[in-house]
Coordinates of C-alpha atoms in Angstrom, one line a residue:
M1 CA 32.8 -26.1 -20.6
T2 CA 31.8 -29.4 -18.8
N3 CA 31.4 -27.5 -15.5
N4 CA 29.1 -25.0 -17.2
K5 CA 27.0 -27.8 -18.7
V6 CA 26.6 -29.4 -15.2
I7 CA 25.7 -26.1 -13.6
T8 CA 23.2 -25.3 -16.4
L9 CA 21.6 -28.8 -16.0
L10 CA 21.4 -28.4 -12.2
G11 CA 20.1 -24.9 -12.6
C12 CA 17.3 -26.0 -14.9
V13 CA 16.3 -28.8 -12.5
F14 CA 16.2 -26.3 -9.6
F15 CA 14.3 -23.7 -11.6
F16 CA 11.7 -26.4 -12.7
L17 CA 11.2 -27.2 -9.0
L18 CA 10.8 -23.5 -8.1
V19 CA 8.2 -22.9 -10.8
V20 CA 6.2 -26.1 -10.6
F21 CA 6.2 -26.6 -6.8
P22 CA 5.9 -23.2 -5.1
A23 CA 5.7 -23.6 -1.3
E24 CA 6.1 -27.4 -1.7
H25 CA 9.0 -29.9 -1.4
M26 CA 11.4 -27.4 0.2
S27 CA 13.7 -30.3 1.1
W28 CA 14.2 -30.9 -2.6
K29 CA 15.2 -27.3 -3.2
L30 CA 17.5 -26.6 -0.3
P31 CA 20.5 -28.7 -1.5
F32 CA 20.4 -26.8 -4.8
V33 CA 20.3 -23.4 -3.0
I34 CA 23.4 -24.3 -0.8
L35 CA 25.3 -25.6 -3.8
F36 CA 24.6 -22.5 -6.0
V37 CA 25.5 -20.1 -3.2
V38 CA 28.9 -21.8 -2.7
I39 CA 29.6 -21.8 -6.4
A40 CA 28.6 -18.2 -6.8
L41 CA 30.8 -17.1 -3.8
V42 CA 33.7 -19.0 -5.3
K43 CA 33.1 -17.3 -8.6
V44 CA 33.0 -13.8 -7.1
V45 CA 36.4 -14.5 -5.5
V46 CA 38.1 -16.1 -8.5
V47 CA 36.7 -14.0 -11.4
N48 CA 38.5 -10.7 -11.5
R49 CA 35.7 -8.5 -12.9
Q50 CA 32.5 -6.9 -11.9
P51 CA 29.8 -9.7 -12.3
I52 CA 26.8 -7.4 -12.2
Y53 CA 26.0 -4.5 -14.5
R54 CA 26.5 -1.3 -12.5
P55 CA 23.0 0.2 -12.8
L56 CA 21.6 -3.1 -11.6
L57 CA 24.1 -3.2 -8.8
V58 CA 23.0 0.2 -7.6
V59 CA 19.3 -0.8 -7.4
L60 CA 20.2 -4.1 -5.7
F61 CA 22.3 -2.2 -3.2
A62 CA 19.4 0.1 -2.6
I63 CA 16.8 -2.6 -2.0
I64 CA 19.2 -4.6 0.2
A65 CA 20.0 -1.5 2.2
K66 CA 16.3 -0.9 2.6
G67 CA 16.0 -4.4 4.1
I68 CA 18.8 -3.8 6.5
I69 CA 17.6 -0.4 7.7
W70 CA 14.0 -1.3 8.2
T71 CA 14.8 -4.5 9.9
A72 CA 16.9 -2.5 12.4
I73 CA 13.9 -0.1 12.8
G74 CA 11.6 -3.1 13.4
I75 CA 14.0 -4.5 16.1
F76 CA 14.3 -1.0 17.7
N77 CA 10.5 -0.8 17.8
G78 CA 10.2 -4.3 19.2
N79 CA 8.1 -5.7 16.3
R80 CA 7.3 -9.4 16.9
G81 CA 7.4 -10.3 13.2
V82 CA 10.7 -8.7 12.3
I83 CA 12.6 -12.0 12.2
A84 CA 9.8 -13.8 10.4
V85 CA 10.0 -11.4 7.5
L86 CA 13.8 -11.2 7.4
N87 CA 13.9 -13.6 4.4
I88 CA 11.4 -11.5 2.4
N89 CA 13.1 -8.2 3.1
L90 CA 16.7 -9.3 2.9
T91 CA 17.7 -13.0 2.4
W92 CA 16.0 -13.6 -0.9
Y93 CA 17.5 -10.6 -2.5
F94 CA 21.0 -11.8 -1.5
L95 CA 20.3 -15.3 -2.7
F96 CA 19.0 -14.3 -6.1
S97 CA 21.8 -11.8 -6.6
L98 CA 24.2 -14.7 -6.2
F99 CA 22.1 -16.8 -8.7
M100 CA 22.4 -13.9 -11.1
I101 CA 26.2 -14.1 -10.9
L102 CA 26.1 -17.7 -11.9
I103 CA 24.0 -17.2 -15.0
D104 CA 26.5 -15.3 -17.1
N105 CA 25.9 -16.3 -20.7
I106 CA 22.9 -16.2 -23.1
R107 CA 23.0 -19.9 -23.9
M108 CA 22.6 -20.8 -20.2
Y109 CA 19.8 -18.2 -19.9
K110 CA 17.9 -19.5 -22.9
R111 CA 18.0 -23.0 -21.3
L112 CA 16.3 -21.5 -18.3
L113 CA 13.6 -19.9 -20.5
T114 CA 13.0 -23.3 -22.2
T115 CA 12.7 -24.8 -18.7
L116 CA 10.2 -22.1 -17.8
L117 CA 8.1 -22.9 -20.9
F118 CA 8.2 -26.7 -20.1
A119 CA 7.4 -26.0 -16.4
S120 CA 4.5 -23.8 -17.2
T121 CA 3.2 -26.3 -19.7
F122 CA 3.4 -29.0 -17.0
I123 CA 1.4 -26.8 -14.6
V124 CA -1.3 -26.0 -17.2
V125 CA -1.7 -29.6 -18.3
F126 CA -1.6 -31.0 -14.8
D127 CA -4.1 -28.5 -13.4
L128 CA -6.5 -29.0 -16.3
I129 CA -6.3 -32.8 -15.8
Y130 CA -7.0 -32.3 -12.1
I131 CA -10.0 -30.2 -13.0
F132 CA -11.3 -32.7 -15.6
M133 CA -11.0 -35.4 -12.9
A134 CA -13.1 -33.3 -10.5
L135 CA -15.7 -32.8 -13.2
G136 CA -15.8 -36.5 -13.9
F137 CA -14.5 -36.3 -17.5
I138 CA -11.6 -38.6 -16.8
P139 CA -10.9 -41.3 -14.2
Y140 CA -9.5 -40.1 -10.8
F141 CA -5.9 -40.8 -9.7
D142 CA -4.1 -39.8 -6.6
T143 CA -2.0 -36.6 -7.0
S144 CA -1.0 -36.1 -3.3
F145 CA 2.5 -37.3 -4.0
L146 CA 3.1 -34.1 -6.0
Y147 CA 0.8 -31.5 -4.2
S148 CA -0.6 -31.3 -0.7
P149 CA -4.4 -32.0 -0.8
S150 CA -4.9 -29.1 1.7
E151 CA -3.3 -26.7 -0.8
F152 CA -4.7 -28.1 -4.0
N153 CA -8.4 -28.5 -4.7
F154 CA -11.1 -27.5 -7.2
S155 CA -14.7 -26.5 -6.7
I156 CA -17.6 -25.9 -9.0
Y157 CA -20.1 -23.5 -7.4
S158 CA -23.4 -25.1 -8.5
G159 CA -25.8 -22.5 -9.7
A160 CA -23.3 -19.7 -9.1
G161 CA -21.9 -19.9 -12.6
F162 CA -18.2 -20.2 -11.9
S163 CA -15.5 -22.5 -10.5
Y164 CA -12.5 -22.0 -8.2
L165 CA -9.1 -23.7 -8.2
S166 CA -7.0 -23.4 -5.1
A167 CA -3.5 -24.1 -6.2
N168 CA -0.2 -22.3 -5.5
N169 CA 1.3 -23.3 -8.8
I170 CA -1.2 -21.3 -10.9
T171 CA 0.6 -18.1 -9.8
V172 CA 3.1 -18.6 -12.5
L173 CA 0.6 -17.6 -15.1
V174 CA 0.7 -14.0 -13.9
F175 CA 4.2 -13.8 -15.4
V176 CA 4.2 -16.5 -18.0
Y177 CA 1.0 -15.6 -19.9
P178 CA 2.2 -12.2 -21.0
F179 CA 5.7 -13.6 -21.7
T180 CA 4.3 -16.4 -23.8
L181 CA 1.9 -14.1 -25.6
S182 CA 4.8 -11.8 -26.5
L183 CA 6.6 -14.7 -28.2
L184 CA 3.6 -15.0 -30.5
F185 CA 3.3 -11.2 -31.1
T186 CA 7.0 -10.4 -31.7
P187 CA 8.6 -11.3 -35.1
N188 CA 11.6 -13.7 -35.2
S189 CA 11.1 -14.6 -31.5
I190 CA 10.2 -18.2 -32.4
G191 CA 12.2 -20.0 -35.1
S192 CA 9.9 -22.7 -36.5
N193 CA 6.2 -22.9 -37.4
K194 CA 5.8 -26.0 -35.3
L195 CA 7.1 -24.3 -32.2
R196 CA 4.9 -21.3 -32.9
I197 CA 1.8 -23.5 -33.1
F198 CA 2.9 -25.2 -29.8
V199 CA 3.1 -21.7 -28.2
L200 CA -0.3 -20.7 -29.6
V201 CA -1.9 -23.9 -28.1
I202 CA -0.1 -23.2 -24.7
C203 CA -1.5 -19.7 -24.7
L204 CA -5.0 -21.0 -25.3
L205 CA -4.7 -23.6 -22.6
Q206 CA -3.5 -20.9 -20.2
I207 CA -6.6 -18.9 -20.9
V208 CA -8.7 -22.0 -20.3
L209 CA -7.0 -22.6 -16.9
A210 CA -7.4 -18.9 -16.0
I211 CA -11.2 -19.1 -16.6
F212 CA -11.6 -22.4 -14.7
S213 CA -9.4 -21.1 -11.8
G214 CA -12.0 -18.4 -10.9
R215 CA -9.0 -16.2 -10.0
R216 CA -9.8 -12.5 -10.7
I217 CA -6.1 -11.6 -11.0
L218 CA -5.7 -14.2 -13.8
F219 CA -8.8 -12.8 -15.6
L220 CA -7.1 -9.4 -15.4
T221 CA -3.8 -10.8 -16.6
V222 CA -5.4 -12.3 -19.7
L223 CA -7.2 -9.1 -20.5
L224 CA -4.3 -6.7 -19.8
S225 CA -1.4 -8.7 -21.2
P226 CA -1.7 -7.4 -24.8
F227 CA -1.6 -3.8 -23.5
Y228 CA 1.6 -4.6 -21.5
I229 CA 3.2 -6.0 -24.6
Y230 CA 2.0 -3.1 -26.8
F231 CA 3.4 -0.5 -24.4
F232 CA 6.9 -1.9 -24.4
A233 CA 6.8 -2.5 -28.2
I234 CA 6.4 1.2 -28.6
F235 CA 10.1 1.6 -27.7
T236 CA 11.2 -0.5 -30.8
K237 CA 12.3 1.2 -34.0
K238 CA 9.5 2.1 -36.5
A239 CA 10.0 -0.7 -39.0
K240 CA 10.1 -3.3 -36.2
R241 CA 7.1 -1.7 -34.6
R242 CA 5.0 -2.0 -37.7
A243 CA 5.9 -5.7 -38.1
F244 CA 5.1 -6.3 -34.5
F245 CA 1.6 -4.7 -34.7
D246 CA 0.8 -6.6 -37.9
R247 CA 1.7 -10.0 -36.4
S248 CA 0.1 -9.2 -33.0
V249 CA -3.3 -8.4 -34.7
Q250 CA -3.2 -11.8 -36.6
Y251 CA -2.6 -13.8 -33.4
F252 CA -4.9 -11.8 -31.3
L253 CA -7.8 -12.5 -33.8
V254 CA -6.9 -16.2 -33.8
L255 CA -6.8 -16.4 -30.0
S256 CA -10.1 -14.4 -29.8
F257 CA -11.8 -16.8 -32.2
M258 CA -10.7 -19.8 -30.3
F259 CA -11.6 -18.2 -27.0
V260 CA -15.2 -17.5 -28.1
I261 CA -15.6 -21.2 -29.1
L262 CA -14.2 -22.3 -25.7
L263 CA -16.5 -19.8 -23.8
K264 CA -19.5 -21.1 -25.7
F265 CA -18.7 -24.6 -24.6
L266 CA -18.3 -23.6 -21.0
L267 CA -21.6 -21.7 -21.0
S268 CA -23.5 -24.5 -22.6
S269 CA -21.9 -27.6 -21.0
L270 CA -20.8 -26.6 -17.5
D271 CA -23.5 -24.2 -16.5
F272 CA -21.1 -21.2 -16.5
S273 CA -22.6 -17.8 -16.5
L274 CA -21.0 -14.9 -18.5
T275 CA -22.8 -12.4 -16.3
T276 CA -21.5 -14.1 -13.1
L277 CA -18.0 -14.3 -14.5
S278 CA -18.0 -10.6 -15.3
E279 CA -19.5 -9.7 -11.9
R280 CA -16.9 -11.8 -10.2
L281 CA -14.2 -9.8 -12.1
F282 CA -15.6 -6.4 -11.3
S283 CA -16.4 -7.3 -7.7
A284 CA -12.7 -6.9 -6.9
F285 CA -13.3 -3.1 -7.2
D286 CA -16.5 -3.1 -5.1
S287 CA -15.9 -2.3 -1.4
D288 CA -19.1 -4.1 -0.4
K289 CA -18.2 -7.4 -2.1
E290 CA -14.4 -7.2 -1.3
S291 CA -14.7 -5.7 2.1
I292 CA -11.6 -7.4 3.6
R293 CA -9.1 -5.8 1.3
F294 CA -10.8 -2.4 1.4
V295 CA -10.9 -2.4 5.2
Q296 CA -7.3 -3.6 5.3
S297 CA -6.3 -0.7 2.9
E298 CA -8.0 1.9 5.1
M299 CA -6.4 0.6 8.3
L300 CA -2.9 0.3 6.8
F301 CA -3.1 3.8 5.5
A302 CA -4.4 5.1 8.8
E303 CA -1.4 3.5 10.5
F304 CA 1.0 4.8 7.8
A305 CA -0.3 8.4 8.5
K306 CA 1.0 8.1 12.1
S307 CA 4.6 7.7 10.8
P308 CA 4.6 8.7 7.1
L309 CA 8.3 9.2 6.6
I310 CA 9.9 6.0 7.9
G311 CA 6.9 3.9 8.8
H312 CA 6.8 1.4 11.7
G313 CA 9.6 -1.0 10.7
A314 CA 9.7 -4.6 9.4
G315 CA 7.3 -7.0 11.1
A316 CA 5.0 -4.3 12.4
E317 CA 1.4 -5.2 13.3
I318 CA -1.9 -3.3 13.6
L319 CA -3.0 -3.9 17.2
N320 CA -6.8 -3.9 16.5
Y321 CA -6.7 -5.8 13.3
K322 CA -5.3 -9.3 12.6
R323 CA -5.8 -10.8 9.1
S324 CA -4.1 -14.0 10.4
S325 CA -3.6 -15.1 13.9
K326 CA -0.5 -17.1 12.8
W327 CA 1.1 -14.2 10.9
P328 CA -0.5 -11.0 12.3
W329 CA 2.1 -8.9 10.5
A330 CA 1.1 -10.2 7.0
F331 CA -1.4 -8.4 4.7
E332 CA -2.6 -8.9 1.2
M333 CA -2.4 -5.3 0.2
S334 CA 1.3 -5.4 -0.4
Y335 CA 2.0 -1.7 -1.3
Y336 CA -0.2 -0.3 1.5
D337 CA 1.7 -2.8 3.8
D338 CA 5.0 -1.4 2.5
L339 CA 4.0 2.2 3.1
F340 CA 2.8 1.2 6.7
K341 CA 6.1 -0.5 7.5
S342 CA 8.7 1.5 5.6
G343 CA 7.0 4.8 5.0
L344 CA 7.5 7.1 2.1
L345 CA 11.2 6.8 2.2
G346 CA 11.3 3.0 2.1
F347 CA 8.5 2.8 -0.5
S348 CA 10.5 5.2 -2.7
I349 CA 13.4 2.9 -2.5
F350 CA 11.2 0.0 -3.8
L351 CA 10.0 2.3 -6.6
F352 CA 13.6 3.2 -7.4
F353 CA 14.4 -0.6 -7.6
A354 CA 11.5 -1.4 -9.9
L355 CA 11.9 1.7 -12.2
G356 CA 15.6 1.0 -12.4
I357 CA 14.8 -2.5 -13.9
F358 CA 12.3 -0.9 -16.3
R359 CA 14.8 1.7 -17.4
S360 CA 17.6 -0.8 -18.1
G361 CA 15.2 -3.1 -19.9
I362 CA 13.6 -0.3 -22.1
R363 CA 17.1 0.8 -23.0
L364 CA 17.8 -2.7 -24.5
V365 CA 14.4 -2.6 -26.3
R366 CA 15.1 0.9 -27.7
K367 CA 18.7 0.2 -28.8
H368 CA 18.4 -3.4 -30.1
N369 CA 14.7 -4.0 -30.8
D370 CA 15.0 -6.8 -28.2
S371 CA 11.8 -8.8 -28.5
L372 CA 12.7 -11.1 -25.7
M373 CA 13.1 -8.1 -23.4
I374 CA 9.6 -7.0 -24.3
G375 CA 8.2 -10.3 -23.0
L376 CA 10.3 -10.2 -19.8
L377 CA 9.3 -6.6 -19.0
S378 CA 5.6 -7.5 -19.7
G379 CA 5.8 -10.4 -17.2
F380 CA 7.6 -8.2 -14.7
L381 CA 5.0 -5.4 -15.0
S382 CA 2.2 -8.0 -14.7
I383 CA 3.6 -9.5 -11.4
L384 CA 4.1 -6.0 -9.9
I385 CA 0.4 -5.1 -10.6
A386 CA -0.8 -8.5 -9.3
N387 CA 1.3 -8.1 -6.2
A388 CA -0.7 -5.1 -5.2
T389 CA -3.5 -7.2 -3.9
N390 CA -1.9 -10.6 -3.7
P391 CA 1.5 -10.8 -1.9
F392 CA 3.1 -13.1 -4.5
L393 CA 6.5 -11.5 -4.0
S394 CA 6.6 -12.5 -0.3
S395 CA 7.4 -16.0 -1.4
F396 CA 10.9 -17.4 -2.2
D397 CA 9.4 -19.4 -5.1
C398 CA 8.1 -16.3 -6.8
F399 CA 11.2 -14.1 -6.5
W400 CA 12.5 -15.4 -9.9
M401 CA 9.8 -13.2 -11.5
I402 CA 11.7 -10.2 -10.3
F403 CA 15.2 -11.5 -11.2
L404 CA 14.5 -13.2 -14.6
P405 CA 14.4 -9.8 -16.4
M406 CA 17.4 -8.6 -14.3
I407 CA 19.5 -11.6 -15.3
Y408 CA 18.8 -11.1 -19.0
I409 CA 19.7 -7.4 -18.7
N410 CA 22.9 -8.3 -16.8
I411 CA 24.0 -10.8 -19.4
K412 CA 23.4 -8.5 -22.4
E413 CA 25.2 -5.5 -20.8
I414 CA 28.1 -7.4 -19.2
T415 CA 28.7 -9.3 -22.5
K416 CA 28.6 -6.0 -24.4
S417 CA 31.1 -4.4 -22.0
S418 CA 33.4 -7.4 -22.3
N419 CA 33.4 -7.2 -26.1
E420 CA 34.2 -3.5 -26.1

């Protein structure tokens, strides 16, 4: 029991670092990674049972096999970036599979979810304080001890009607906003009224930060999250579904009212323009205003057409196009990139992996009216959609967004099997 408490505490500290400091302070995280890998390997040897639910084991085997096969193809083709992307294609899946073995009970898992809520609250409050400092609303203080100044800055585009926050930590909202919103929408997911009010305030602050950030993917996340949640709620039983829709309408109206008041303040006090904000959102779909991604898509698809079945292998480059001189094999358009490098066969394996998680999660929602699973699946769908034009899942610090739903499914199914 004591050992479990220590592992849980260390796991929560590590998870907090992953969420709050993506791509920062790797020296803080490395000792945790080594420790957890050793403990997980010992556990696999000592515990005489299958630690991973069989359907999840199948999809994990498939995605790891994909990494091995297309790394070999990349080596065979002499791709320069094959070693550089080895972690993304293979290592991170191994590591997080081992982490999944360690988190084997619901109490430990809920401690991680509590950590996630505190970590995301820290990010929202810190980023808003940073923005208010930049606007001159509060006195300035040095934040470079937490975040690198080159990776963390805020700009108001005077006369343009919008602002932009450059910060890696804001990525967490893509997963956390739909998850947090689902806690409000689903009955019995939050025990006390005080905690529900806290979550409501956090949701509103997340919306504020999304607007200030100028990030179109966050605008879309805020707009689409209710639809993600409604979709997965369809799979609950009829009585639960009715209670869900009644509650969601109430909180949606409250958030909408508070959002209108906030927007009015921004438009009047900070020279924000509603027209410019909407144009900025829809410019993502305009090939003239977002030419880099459209050109990239066309070139990746043209190269994919040259080897549509198996692609060109991990670490492949486009000879006459370099998005980055440092990483010429890296592209924003993640799914076009996957088609280019792994072809229809490899991309089908990724779809099998993602759909396998959705299938197992929806099964829990359907059988047990699992409201927590609705939020986790909503966050998972959100990050998969966002990943299409922003390669979030190419980062070690964002891989938890894939595995958090998997860990919950694994605990629920393994626990059920043990009790039968």
